[in-house]
Structure formats: C-alpha cells, structure tokens
XYZ file of N, CA and C in Angstrom:
780
model
N 118.987 78.586 156.701
C 118.184 77.850 155.708
C 117.001 77.196 156.414
N 115.780 77.410 155.891
C 114.611 76.805 156.520
C 114.565 75.318 156.203
N 113.795 74.563 157.031
C 113.646 73.135 156.795
C 112.960 72.874 155.457
N 111.969 73.757 155.066
C 111.270 73.570 153.800
C 112.218 73.750 152.619
N 113.098 74.772 152.690
C 114.052 75.009 151.610
C 115.052 73.858 151.517
N 115.516 73.395 152.674
C 116.461 72.281 152.677
C 115.819 71.034 152.072
N 114.526 70.843 152.379
C 113.821 69.681 151.834
C 113.723 69.776 150.319
N 113.416 71.020 149.800
C 113.324 71.196 148.349
C 114.660 70.928 147.670
N 115.748 71.432 148.283
C 117.069 71.190 147.694
C 117.420 69.691 147.702
N 117.040 69.023 148.773
C 117.294 67.586 148.866
C 116.543 66.838 147.759
N 115.263 67.248 147.528
C 114.490 66.605 146.477
C 115.093 66.857 145.106
N 115.567 68.109 144.888
C 116.190 68.426 143.599
C 117.428 67.578 143.357
N 118.235 67.388 144.400
C 119.435 66.569 144.289
C 119.071 65.114 144.002
N 118.008 64.616 144.660
C 117.574 63.240 144.455
C 117.087 63.023 143.027
N 116.297 64.019 142.512
C 115.808 63.896 141.137
C 116.962 63.900 140.142
N 117.998 64.682 140.420
C 119.165 64.742 139.537
C 119.880 63.398 139.508
N 120.045 62.794 140.690
C 120.682 61.486 140.750
C 119.866 60.444 139.993
N 118.540 60.518 140.122
C 117.689 59.557 139.429
C 117.812 59.707 137.921
N 117.875 60.988 137.461
C 118.012 61.235 136.025
C 119.328 60.688 135.498
N 120.405 60.857 136.271
C 121.709 60.339 135.870
C 121.662 58.828 135.772
N 120.983 58.184 136.735
C 120.884 56.719 136.723
C 120.126 56.235 135.505
N 119.043 56.952 135.137
C 118.260 56.560 133.967
C 119.085 56.688 132.712
N 119.802 57.820 132.587
C 120.643 58.019 131.406
C 121.731 56.969 131.314
N 122.294 56.612 132.455
C 123.345 55.582 132.456
C 122.785 54.249 132.009
N 121.540 53.976 132.423
C 120.914 52.730 132.022
C 120.640 52.677 130.536
N 120.454 53.848 129.906
C 120.191 53.890 128.472
C 121.441 53.643 127.653
N 122.594 53.918 128.244
C 123.832 53.830 127.470
C 124.503 52.478 127.584
N 124.160 51.684 128.609
C 124.796 50.374 128.751
C 123.827 49.386 129.370
N 123.811 48.181 128.853
C 122.928 47.144 129.374
C 123.473 46.600 130.687
N 122.592 46.114 131.580
C 123.068 45.538 132.853
C 124.023 44.384 132.589
N 125.098 44.317 133.344
C 126.094 43.274 133.161
C 125.664 42.021 133.908
N 125.647 40.898 133.210
C 125.311 39.625 133.839
C 126.551 39.071 134.527
N 126.427 38.711 135.794
C 127.570 38.163 136.515
C 128.007 36.853 135.888
N 129.330 36.638 135.746
C 129.793 35.401 135.107
C 129.452 34.148 135.902
N 129.142 34.298 137.198
C 128.801 33.136 138.020
C 127.340 32.730 137.852
N 126.583 33.485 137.073
C 125.170 33.175 136.872
C 124.905 33.013 135.382
N 123.963 32.181 135.051
C 123.631 31.927 133.650
C 122.581 32.911 133.162
N 122.793 33.467 131.986
C 121.816 34.367 131.379
C 120.557 33.609 130.953
N 120.629 32.276 130.916
C 119.483 31.464 130.505
C 118.490 31.240 131.642
N 118.939 31.503 132.879
C 118.147 31.091 134.042
C 117.502 32.276 134.744
N 116.414 31.984 135.462
C 115.763 32.964 136.321
C 116.432 32.905 137.697
N 116.888 34.032 138.202
C 117.628 34.074 139.468
C 116.647 34.065 140.635
N 116.578 32.950 141.372
C 115.736 32.809 142.556
C 116.642 32.296 143.675
N 117.357 33.179 144.346
C 118.464 32.783 145.212
C 118.066 31.955 146.426
N 118.953 30.994 146.756
C 118.847 30.209 147.981
C 119.985 30.621 148.907
N 119.757 30.702 150.216
C 120.835 31.060 151.147
C 121.712 29.875 151.532
N 121.431 28.685 151.022
C 122.118 27.469 151.451
C 123.338 27.183 150.581
N 124.467 27.829 150.861
C 125.675 27.623 150.054
C 126.931 28.102 150.773
N 128.114 27.655 150.250
C 129.432 28.177 150.627
C 130.203 28.446 149.335
N 131.353 29.108 149.439
C 132.179 29.371 148.259
C 132.980 28.133 147.872
N 133.196 27.936 146.530
C 133.989 26.824 146.031
C 134.285 26.935 144.532
N 135.073 25.980 143.980
C 135.377 25.967 142.549
C 134.942 24.637 141.949
N 134.259 24.681 140.807
C 133.690 23.476 140.215
C 134.609 22.829 139.196
N 134.628 21.491 139.210
C 135.375 20.703 138.226
C 134.480 19.740 137.454
N 133.334 19.367 138.029
C 132.404 18.461 137.355
C 130.978 18.986 137.554
N 130.049 18.364 136.821
C 128.629 18.701 136.938
C 127.883 17.447 137.365
N 127.042 17.576 138.391
C 126.280 16.443 138.921
C 124.796 16.676 138.652
N 124.155 15.686 138.014
C 122.735 15.764 137.700
C 121.920 14.983 138.724
N 120.781 15.551 139.094
C 119.863 14.940 140.055
C 118.448 14.954 139.473
N 117.552 14.142 140.038
C 116.126 14.413 139.847
C 115.553 14.735 141.230
N 114.531 15.564 141.253
C 114.036 16.084 142.532
C 113.288 15.040 143.356
N 112.726 14.015 142.699
C 111.881 12.993 143.330
C 110.509 13.533 143.724
N 110.297 14.823 143.539
C 109.034 15.440 143.948
C 108.058 15.505 142.785
N 108.555 15.845 141.591
C 107.684 15.966 140.438
C 106.818 17.202 140.480
N 107.223 18.199 141.247
C 106.493 19.462 141.371
C 107.531 20.560 141.543
N 107.712 21.391 140.524
C 108.792 22.385 140.535
C 108.617 23.400 141.658
N 107.377 23.815 141.913
C 107.133 24.812 142.964
C 107.560 24.281 144.324
N 107.207 23.027 144.609
C 107.596 22.424 145.884
C 109.104 22.196 145.940
N 109.696 21.797 144.793
C 111.148 21.601 144.748
C 111.876 22.899 145.048
N 111.407 24.002 144.487
C 112.019 25.307 144.767
C 111.907 25.655 146.251
N 110.766 25.338 146.839
C 110.595 25.627 148.273
C 111.618 24.854 149.102
N 111.770 23.554 148.799
C 112.708 22.719 149.551
C 114.138 23.222 149.371
N 114.479 23.608 148.161
C 115.853 24.028 147.861
C 116.187 25.413 148.400
N 115.183 26.130 148.878
C 115.412 27.513 149.313
C 115.056 27.754 150.769
N 114.781 26.692 151.541
C 114.366 26.875 152.930
C 115.120 25.933 153.852
N 114.944 26.164 155.156
C 115.460 25.228 156.155
C 114.480 24.060 156.248
N 114.987 22.850 156.083
C 114.123 21.676 156.067
C 114.370 20.806 157.291
N 113.378 20.035 157.651
C 113.482 19.201 158.852
C 114.601 18.175 158.722
N 114.898 17.738 157.485
C 115.952 16.746 157.280
C 117.292 17.383 156.915
N 117.381 18.706 157.015
C 118.635 19.402 156.725
C 118.515 20.291 155.505
N 119.385 21.287 155.443
C 119.359 22.241 154.344
C 119.951 21.621 153.082
N 119.267 21.783 151.970
C 119.759 21.321 150.683
C 119.571 22.436 149.663
N 120.384 22.413 148.625
C 120.254 23.388 147.548
C 120.949 22.828 146.323
N 120.779 23.492 145.206
C 121.480 23.159 143.974
C 121.698 24.465 143.231
N 122.597 24.447 142.281
C 122.830 25.671 141.515
C 121.673 25.955 140.568
N 121.101 24.885 139.984
C 120.044 25.057 138.999
C 118.921 24.049 139.220
N 117.734 24.433 138.772
C 116.595 23.521 138.661
C 116.041 23.661 137.251
N 115.914 22.541 136.543
C 115.306 22.540 135.214
C 113.886 22.007 135.361
N 112.900 22.860 135.089
C 111.502 22.483 135.267
C 110.990 21.672 134.074
N 109.833 21.071 134.230
C 109.292 20.176 133.206
C 109.055 20.883 131.882
N 108.712 22.186 131.931
C 108.452 22.925 130.696
C 109.718 23.508 130.086
N 110.882 23.218 130.698
C 112.149 23.695 130.172
C 112.667 24.959 130.833
N 111.880 25.583 131.687
C 112.357 26.770 132.399
C 113.554 26.395 133.266
N 114.567 27.269 133.284
C 115.770 27.045 134.094
C 115.794 28.070 135.214
N 115.838 27.601 136.451
C 115.976 28.483 137.615
C 117.385 28.333 138.165
N 118.017 29.452 138.525
C 119.312 29.395 139.210
C 119.130 29.848 140.644
N 119.580 29.026 141.582
C 119.386 29.304 142.995
C 120.654 29.733 143.705
N 121.813 29.305 143.201
C 123.099 29.605 143.833
C 124.084 30.004 142.744
N 124.908 31.016 143.021
C 125.949 31.412 142.068
C 126.843 30.229 141.727
N 127.293 30.161 140.480
C 128.200 29.090 140.075
C 129.485 29.095 140.902
N 129.880 30.260 141.384
C 131.112 30.358 142.160
C 130.960 29.987 143.616
N 129.745 29.678 144.033
C 129.496 29.324 145.428
C 129.194 27.829 145.561
N 129.251 27.353 146.782
C 129.154 25.930 147.096
C 127.728 25.574 147.518
N 126.959 25.010 146.600
C 125.613 24.539 146.944
C 125.709 23.211 147.683
N 124.644 22.845 148.376
C 124.650 21.637 149.197
C 123.747 20.585 148.549
N 124.321 19.837 147.616
C 123.522 18.895 146.835
C 124.116 17.487 146.778
N 125.424 17.349 147.003
C 126.085 16.057 146.772
C 126.103 15.158 148.003
N 126.174 15.739 149.191
C 126.242 14.938 150.405
C 127.506 14.090 150.455
N 127.423 12.972 151.179
C 128.564 12.058 151.268
C 128.737 11.372 149.920
N 129.822 11.681 149.240
C 130.009 11.172 147.885
C 131.490 11.128 147.535
N 131.781 10.450 146.429
C 133.175 10.309 145.996
C 133.206 10.091 144.488
N 134.165 10.743 143.819
C 134.303 10.558 142.372
C 135.731 10.903 141.957
N 136.358 9.982 141.284
C 137.708 10.196 140.744
C 138.668 10.733 141.809
N 138.555 10.201 143.020
C 139.432 10.609 144.104
C 138.967 11.833 144.867
N 137.956 12.551 144.362
C 137.426 13.723 145.062
C 136.403 13.271 146.098
N 136.493 13.833 147.287
C 135.574 13.449 148.349
C 134.622 14.575 148.757
N 135.013 15.820 148.571
C 134.125 16.948 148.883
C 133.508 17.427 147.582
N 132.517 16.684 147.097
C 131.923 16.989 145.794
C 131.138 18.291 145.800
N 130.627 18.720 146.950
C 129.959 20.019 146.997
C 130.919 21.143 146.613
N 132.180 20.976 146.979
C 133.167 22.010 146.690
C 133.694 21.956 145.260
N 133.477 20.851 144.569
C 134.098 20.687 143.257
C 133.093 20.410 142.149
N 131.818 20.748 142.381
C 130.816 20.432 141.363
C 129.736 21.492 141.256
N 129.076 21.483 140.106
C 127.839 22.233 139.881
C 126.694 21.237 140.005
N 125.690 21.561 140.797
C 124.545 20.680 140.978
C 123.348 21.153 140.172
N 122.812 20.263 139.350
C 121.635 20.580 138.544
C 120.511 19.608 138.900
N 119.453 20.138 139.472
C 118.266 19.341 139.772
C 117.325 19.374 138.565
N 116.688 18.235 138.268
C 115.727 18.149 137.183
C 114.387 17.751 137.774
N 113.361 18.519 137.477
C 112.021 18.281 138.032
C 111.464 16.973 137.484
N 111.558 15.918 138.304
C 111.140 14.587 137.869
C 110.941 13.728 139.110
N 109.921 12.856 139.086
C 109.626 12.039 140.259
C 110.454 10.768 140.346
N 111.314 10.513 139.360
C 112.155 9.324 139.373
C 111.505 8.101 138.772
N 110.243 8.236 138.373
C 109.519 7.106 137.791
C 108.937 7.441 136.418
N 109.086 8.686 135.983
C 108.507 9.143 134.721
C 109.611 9.539 133.745
N 109.318 9.466 132.442
C 110.304 9.936 131.459
C 110.569 11.429 131.625
N 111.760 11.836 131.304
C 112.109 13.251 131.313
C 111.526 13.900 130.055
N 111.079 15.140 130.175
C 110.416 15.779 129.044
C 111.425 16.283 128.019
N 110.971 16.401 126.787
C 111.829 16.904 125.723
C 112.274 18.345 125.994
N 111.370 19.245 126.444
C 111.817 20.602 126.779
C 112.898 20.615 127.863
N 112.778 19.708 128.841
C 113.803 19.620 129.887
C 115.167 19.275 129.299
N 115.206 18.258 128.460
C 116.486 17.819 127.907
C 117.071 18.886 127.006
N 116.233 19.556 126.224
C 116.716 20.634 125.365
C 117.314 21.766 126.198
N 116.615 22.139 127.276
C 117.124 23.195 128.154
C 118.384 22.747 128.882
N 118.414 21.482 129.296
C 119.590 20.962 129.983
C 120.812 21.013 129.076
N 120.659 20.635 127.812
C 121.773 20.683 126.864
C 122.284 22.116 126.719
N 121.374 23.073 126.611
C 121.780 24.480 126.502
C 122.496 24.935 127.768
N 121.971 24.508 128.922
C 122.580 24.890 130.192
C 123.970 24.284 130.333
N 124.129 23.016 129.962
C 125.444 22.379 130.039
C 126.445 23.078 129.123
N 126.015 23.462 127.931
C 126.903 24.188 127.015
C 127.328 25.515 127.625
N 126.388 26.186 128.267
C 126.672 27.483 128.894
C 127.633 27.335 130.072
N 127.326 26.405 130.976
C 128.121 26.253 132.201
C 129.537 25.748 131.891
N 129.645 24.728 131.048
C 130.983 24.196 130.737
C 131.842 25.246 130.047
N 131.223 26.053 129.189
C 131.970 27.086 128.475
C 132.445 28.183 129.425
N 131.544 28.663 130.276
C 131.899 29.769 131.164
C 132.886 29.360 132.248
N 132.749 28.139 132.768
C 133.561 27.717 133.908
C 134.747 26.836 133.527
N 134.856 26.499 132.237
C 135.982 25.680 131.799
C 135.927 24.253 132.302
N 134.723 23.721 132.505
C 134.552 22.331 132.939
C 134.566 21.433 131.707
N 135.327 20.335 131.701
C 135.315 19.439 130.541
C 133.906 18.938 130.244
N 133.556 18.879 128.969
C 132.199 18.486 128.582
C 131.881 17.046 128.974
N 132.912 16.202 129.096
C 132.645 14.822 129.496
C 132.444 14.680 130.999
N 132.727 15.732 131.763
C 132.662 15.661 133.224
C 131.247 15.931 133.729
N 130.288 15.147 133.227
C 128.889 15.249 133.639
C 128.463 13.871 134.142
N 128.087 13.786 135.417
C 127.749 12.503 136.032
C 126.432 12.631 136.787
N 125.931 11.502 137.265
C 124.707 11.501 138.048
C 124.999 11.417 139.537
N 124.013 11.808 140.341
C 124.157 11.702 141.791
C 124.403 10.251 142.193
N 123.727 9.325 141.493
C 123.926 7.903 141.788
C 125.330 7.432 141.488
N 126.009 8.082 140.530
C 127.384 7.703 140.207
C 128.351 8.069 141.326
N 128.117 9.221 141.951
C 129.055 9.697 142.978
C 128.689 9.191 144.373
N 127.482 8.637 144.512
C 127.054 8.108 145.817
C 126.401 6.744 145.627
N 127.138 5.753 145.074
C 126.541 4.434 144.818
C 126.080 3.769 146.108
N 124.917 3.154 146.034
C 124.356 2.508 147.212
C 123.532 3.440 148.073
N 123.724 4.744 147.890
C 122.992 5.728 148.690
C 121.986 6.496 147.850
N 122.333 6.786 146.599
C 121.467 7.552 145.715
C 121.299 6.835 144.379
N 120.171 7.086 143.718
C 119.907 6.461 142.425
C 119.582 7.483 141.339
N 119.493 8.750 141.685
C 119.127 9.745 140.677
C 120.304 10.083 139.746
N 119.990 10.424 138.494
C 118.676 10.768 137.947
C 117.885 9.614 137.354
N 117.967 8.439 137.875
C 117.185 7.238 137.543
C 117.637 6.603 136.240
N 117.243 5.343 136.075
C 117.602 4.592 134.865
C 116.875 5.115 133.639
N 115.886 5.985 133.824
C 115.146 6.550 132.699
C 115.836 7.773 132.088
N 116.900 8.235 132.739
C 117.544 9.447 132.222
C 118.268 9.137 130.906
N 118.101 9.971 129.860
C 118.668 9.686 128.532
C 120.126 10.111 128.391
N 121.029 9.360 129.024
C 122.453 9.695 128.939
C 122.955 9.643 127.495
N 122.440 8.708 126.703
C 122.886 8.599 125.320
C 122.522 9.848 124.522
N 121.344 10.414 124.791
C 120.946 11.655 124.117
C 121.889 12.787 124.491
N 122.218 12.869 125.782
C 123.161 13.897 126.226
C 124.507 13.720 125.530
N 124.942 12.466 125.408
C 126.225 12.181 124.761
C 126.210 12.579 123.292
N 125.046 12.477 122.653
C 124.963 12.858 121.237
C 125.228 14.352 121.047
N 125.062 15.125 122.101
C 125.376 16.555 122.067
C 126.783 16.837 122.609
N 127.490 15.776 122.978
C 128.870 15.937 123.421
C 129.059 16.084 124.908
N 128.060 15.674 125.718
C 128.182 15.827 127.171
C 128.172 14.462 127.862
N 129.098 14.293 128.785
C 129.232 13.044 129.511
C 130.141 12.076 128.780
N 130.794 11.212 129.537
C 131.649 10.175 128.960
C 130.772 9.035 128.475
N 130.920 8.638 127.201
C 130.026 7.629 126.631
C 130.835 6.708 125.727
N 130.482 5.415 125.689
C 131.240 4.465 124.861
C 130.954 4.640 123.371
N 131.772 3.993 122.551
C 131.536 3.966 121.112
C 130.186 3.314 120.819
N 129.603 3.672 119.687
C 128.295 3.122 119.320
C 128.322 1.599 119.271
N 129.405 1.051 118.771
C 129.571 -0.406 118.746
C 130.906 -0.720 119.429
N 130.891 -0.866 120.764
C 132.148 -1.136 121.470
C 132.771 -2.455 121.023
N 134.091 -2.462 120.905
C 134.775 -3.705 120.546
C 134.973 -4.546 121.812
N 135.024 -5.862 121.694
C 135.204 -6.708 122.880
C 136.493 -6.364 123.629
N 136.412 -6.453 124.938
C 137.597 -6.191 125.765
C 138.571 -7.365 125.665
N 139.870 -7.116 125.840
C 140.848 -8.220 125.832
C 140.571 -9.203 126.968
N 140.992 -10.445 126.844
C 140.725 -11.466 127.881
C 141.242 -11.076 129.260
N 142.337 -10.327 129.314
C 142.923 -9.966 130.607
C 142.391 -8.634 131.149
N 141.398 -8.064 130.492
C 140.888 -6.748 130.880
C 140.262 -6.807 132.270
N 140.614 -5.825 133.107
C 140.104 -5.739 134.482
C 138.971 -4.706 134.516
N 137.740 -5.177 134.486
C 136.587 -4.279 134.424
C 136.466 -3.402 135.670
N 136.719 -3.969 136.830
C 136.591 -3.189 138.059
C 137.638 -2.078 138.113
N 138.852 -2.375 137.660
C 139.891 -1.347 137.607
C 139.498 -0.239 136.629
N 138.846 -0.619 135.530
C 138.384 0.371 134.561
C 137.292 1.249 135.153
N 136.418 0.654 135.968
C 135.397 1.449 136.647
C 136.031 2.492 137.559
N 137.108 2.090 138.246
C 137.829 3.022 139.115
C 138.449 4.152 138.297
N 138.970 3.825 137.123
C 139.557 4.832 136.241
C 138.495 5.817 135.759
N 137.305 5.307 135.453
C 136.212 6.185 135.023
C 135.857 7.177 136.119
N 135.962 6.749 137.380
C 135.685 7.648 138.501
C 134.938 7.028 139.649
N 134.395 5.825 139.443
C 133.574 5.192 140.474
C 134.384 4.805 141.706
N 133.749 4.952 142.860
C 134.287 4.423 144.109
C 133.876 2.950 144.168
N 134.845 2.042 144.049
C 134.538 0.610 143.981
C 134.812 -0.093 145.308
N 134.858 0.674 146.387
C 135.082 0.050 147.692
C 133.927 -0.883 148.062
N 132.731 -0.612 147.544
C 131.588 -1.527 147.653
C 131.206 -1.901 146.220
N 131.812 -2.954 145.692
C 131.675 -3.270 144.260
C 130.238 -3.398 143.771
N 129.380 -4.057 144.517
C 128.015 -4.277 144.042
C 127.262 -2.955 143.898
N 127.471 -2.038 144.839
C 126.825 -0.727 144.747
C 127.360 0.050 143.550
N 128.673 -0.023 143.331
C 129.276 0.664 142.182
C 128.778 0.073 140.870
N 128.670 -1.249 140.807
C 128.192 -1.912 139.591
C 126.737 -1.519 139.311
N 125.914 -1.435 140.349
C 124.526 -1.014 140.163
C 124.463 0.397 139.592
N 125.317 1.294 140.103
C 125.358 2.664 139.588
C 125.805 2.694 138.133
N 126.819 1.879 137.812
C 127.310 1.793 136.441
C 126.225 1.281 135.500
N 125.518 0.228 135.898
C 124.445 -0.320 135.077
C 123.326 0.701 134.860
N 123.003 1.459 135.896
C 121.947 2.470 135.787
C 122.334 3.527 134.753
N 123.582 3.945 134.783
C 124.048 5.012 133.898
C 124.258 4.523 132.467
N 124.957 3.413 132.306
C 125.401 3.006 130.978
C 124.544 1.931 130.304
N 123.661 1.270 131.087
C 122.816 0.244 130.485
C 121.333 0.444 130.804
N 121.028 1.570 131.468
C 119.633 1.948 131.749
C 118.860 0.830 132.433
N 119.491 0.189 133.405
C 118.808 -0.885 134.131
C 119.247 -0.884 135.589
N 118.366 -1.392 136.439
C 118.659 -1.506 137.865
C 119.133 -2.925 138.137
N 120.442 -3.097 138.276
C 120.993 -4.438 138.506
C 122.393 -4.324 139.101
N 122.657 -5.147 140.110
C 124.011 -5.223 140.663
C 124.644 -6.571 140.325
N 124.141 -7.205 139.248
C 124.705 -8.486 138.802
C 126.166 -8.300 138.405
N 126.973 -9.340 138.518
C 128.397 -9.214 138.169
C 128.590 -8.677 136.752
N 129.677 -7.945 136.559
C 129.983 -7.372 135.254
C 130.153 -8.475 134.212
N 129.515 -8.294 133.062
C 129.588 -9.301 132.010
C 130.396 -8.777 130.821
N 130.349 -9.509 129.714
C 131.139 -9.141 128.538
C 130.689 -7.811 127.944
N 129.390 -7.544 127.992
C 128.892 -6.249 127.487
C 129.416 -5.108 128.332
N 129.379 -5.290 129.664
C 129.946 -4.275 130.558
C 131.427 -4.061 130.264
N 132.154 -5.152 130.073
C 133.591 -5.060 129.815
C 133.860 -4.291 128.531
N 133.051 -4.532 127.489
C 133.239 -3.815 126.224
C 132.982 -2.322 126.400
N 131.941 -1.979 127.171
C 131.642 -0.566 127.447
C 132.799 0.073 128.202
N 133.256 -0.594 129.253
C 134.329 -0.052 130.073
C 135.638 0.044 129.296
N 135.886 -0.909 128.432
C 137.090 -0.873 127.595
C 137.056 0.357 126.678
N 135.880 0.650 126.120
C 135.719 1.835 125.280
C 135.923 3.115 126.092
N 135.330 3.159 127.278
C 135.478 4.347 128.133
C 136.939 4.542 128.528
N 137.617 3.447 128.873
C 139.021 3.532 129.264
C 139.872 4.074 128.117
N 139.623 3.580 126.913
C 140.392 4.053 125.768
C 140.166 5.536 125.517
N 138.943 6.002 125.699
C 138.648 7.420 125.518
C 139.389 8.257 126.568
N 139.395 7.790 127.799
C 140.059 8.537 128.869
C 141.568 8.576 128.685
N 142.135 7.520 128.126
C 143.585 7.438 127.995
C 144.105 7.958 126.656
N 143.173 8.333 125.764
C 143.598 8.873 124.461
C 144.219 10.250 124.645
N 145.234 10.587 123.860
C 145.867 11.914 123.964
C 144.861 13.009 123.699
N 144.953 14.093 124.457
C 144.067 15.240 124.265
C 144.387 15.929 122.955
N 143.323 16.326 122.228
C 143.523 17.032 120.955
C 143.949 18.483 121.228
C-alpha cells in the first residue's frame, strides 16, 4: 500500500467518524453535569479539592469589578490561591468556576454549627460588590434562581444559607450589612425570624441561642457583631438587647420545630 493511498483511507475513516459524531449530536442534546449549574457560564478555576456540601456561604468580592474578580479567583495570587464555585455579576450573569462536587477555597479559617472545615462542607458564592454599595436587583434575582438550583440538585436545606461574616466572625464582614437577607428569606432561603417576633422569656439565654443557630461564640463580641450585621443590618458589637433576644427566640423555635 502506498503512503498516498494509506493517507486517503485514513482521511475517509476520519470523515466517517466525524459524520457519526454529527449524527449523534442531532439525536441527543449534550448532557449537563449534575455538579454544574445550567444557569451559569463555565469558566473553570484550578483552585479546588473534592468535597461534599451541606451549606451555602455568600461573599462579596470587595473589588466591584467582575472581570478582575474572575482573574483573582482563577489565578495564583500573591496572598494565596482563592476560588469560589460561583460568581454573580452586577448584571445578573452567573459564572461557575468550580464543580459543585469539588472543594473551592473560599471559607478560610471558619466555623459554623460545629463544622470547622467549611471549604469541605459548603458551596461558595461570590457576589460582585465592593462592600459599600447596594446589591443590584438583577444580582438578587439571579442569586435566588441559583440558590433554588443548587439546593435542589445537591439536597442542601434551603435555610442553610449564611454569610462569610457569619462563619468567620471578627475576621470577615461580607456580604456586608447592605445585603438583603430579608429579601432572600421572602423566597425561602436562609434562616429568618417571624415578621413580628414575640418577646423572649425572662430566662432566655441569647448567647446559647446564637450557638444553636450556628455561631461560634468563643469570642462573644465578634459573634454578636456578625449576628447584628446579618439580622439587624447594622455594624455593632453592643450587648444583645431585647430585640436581639426576640429574634433569637424566633430562630430557636424554628430550628427546634418538628420537620414537616
């Protein structure tokens, strides 16, 4: 067999394989991996390990520039490698950087409800925001859709949505006191008190209730500041008052209520 004839036969075989691939593509749509969201644009980051998620942690980027945030989340940085599973941009676009089944590096030293390796037990969602500006309506709408998608696919409880500041009190403050937790709660995400909480009993232990909610109270003032940021939209580490107690009493009752 001459080299020219062998080359022609090789080309014929290649064209046949290509035709089969095209026909196969016509008969079935590409399968979306369950570890990735169909809502997001896949822009992979190499900064991850394998793990299983139980909660969702929300962050703000502090940069206020989605392009720069993507660069930081996808490269080796002078202050260490960081990543998140998702980035929600200001216009509502959702980018996915790490498979849901893999361990992104977003939580750092943190603790929540007895869990200490939060990178291994959480989904990290970054929101394009500088920490000083209101979050955009398209962002919140996209975030709600993303939370519905992720909790449904991964079996994460809808109330198990917290902020980076909640899991790392004293070290982190994101997603800032401007984040609309009440709006998220209106869609059924995150643990939230009753609209009109009833007063807590005189013997109610607010700090113990904070521990039940999930906060690490080993440094009470830092934990209280995180609680105030999340549930009262203010930056304050002032001692817990009657309003705080009523909120915590409502949260405790929700956590201890029998599952439907």
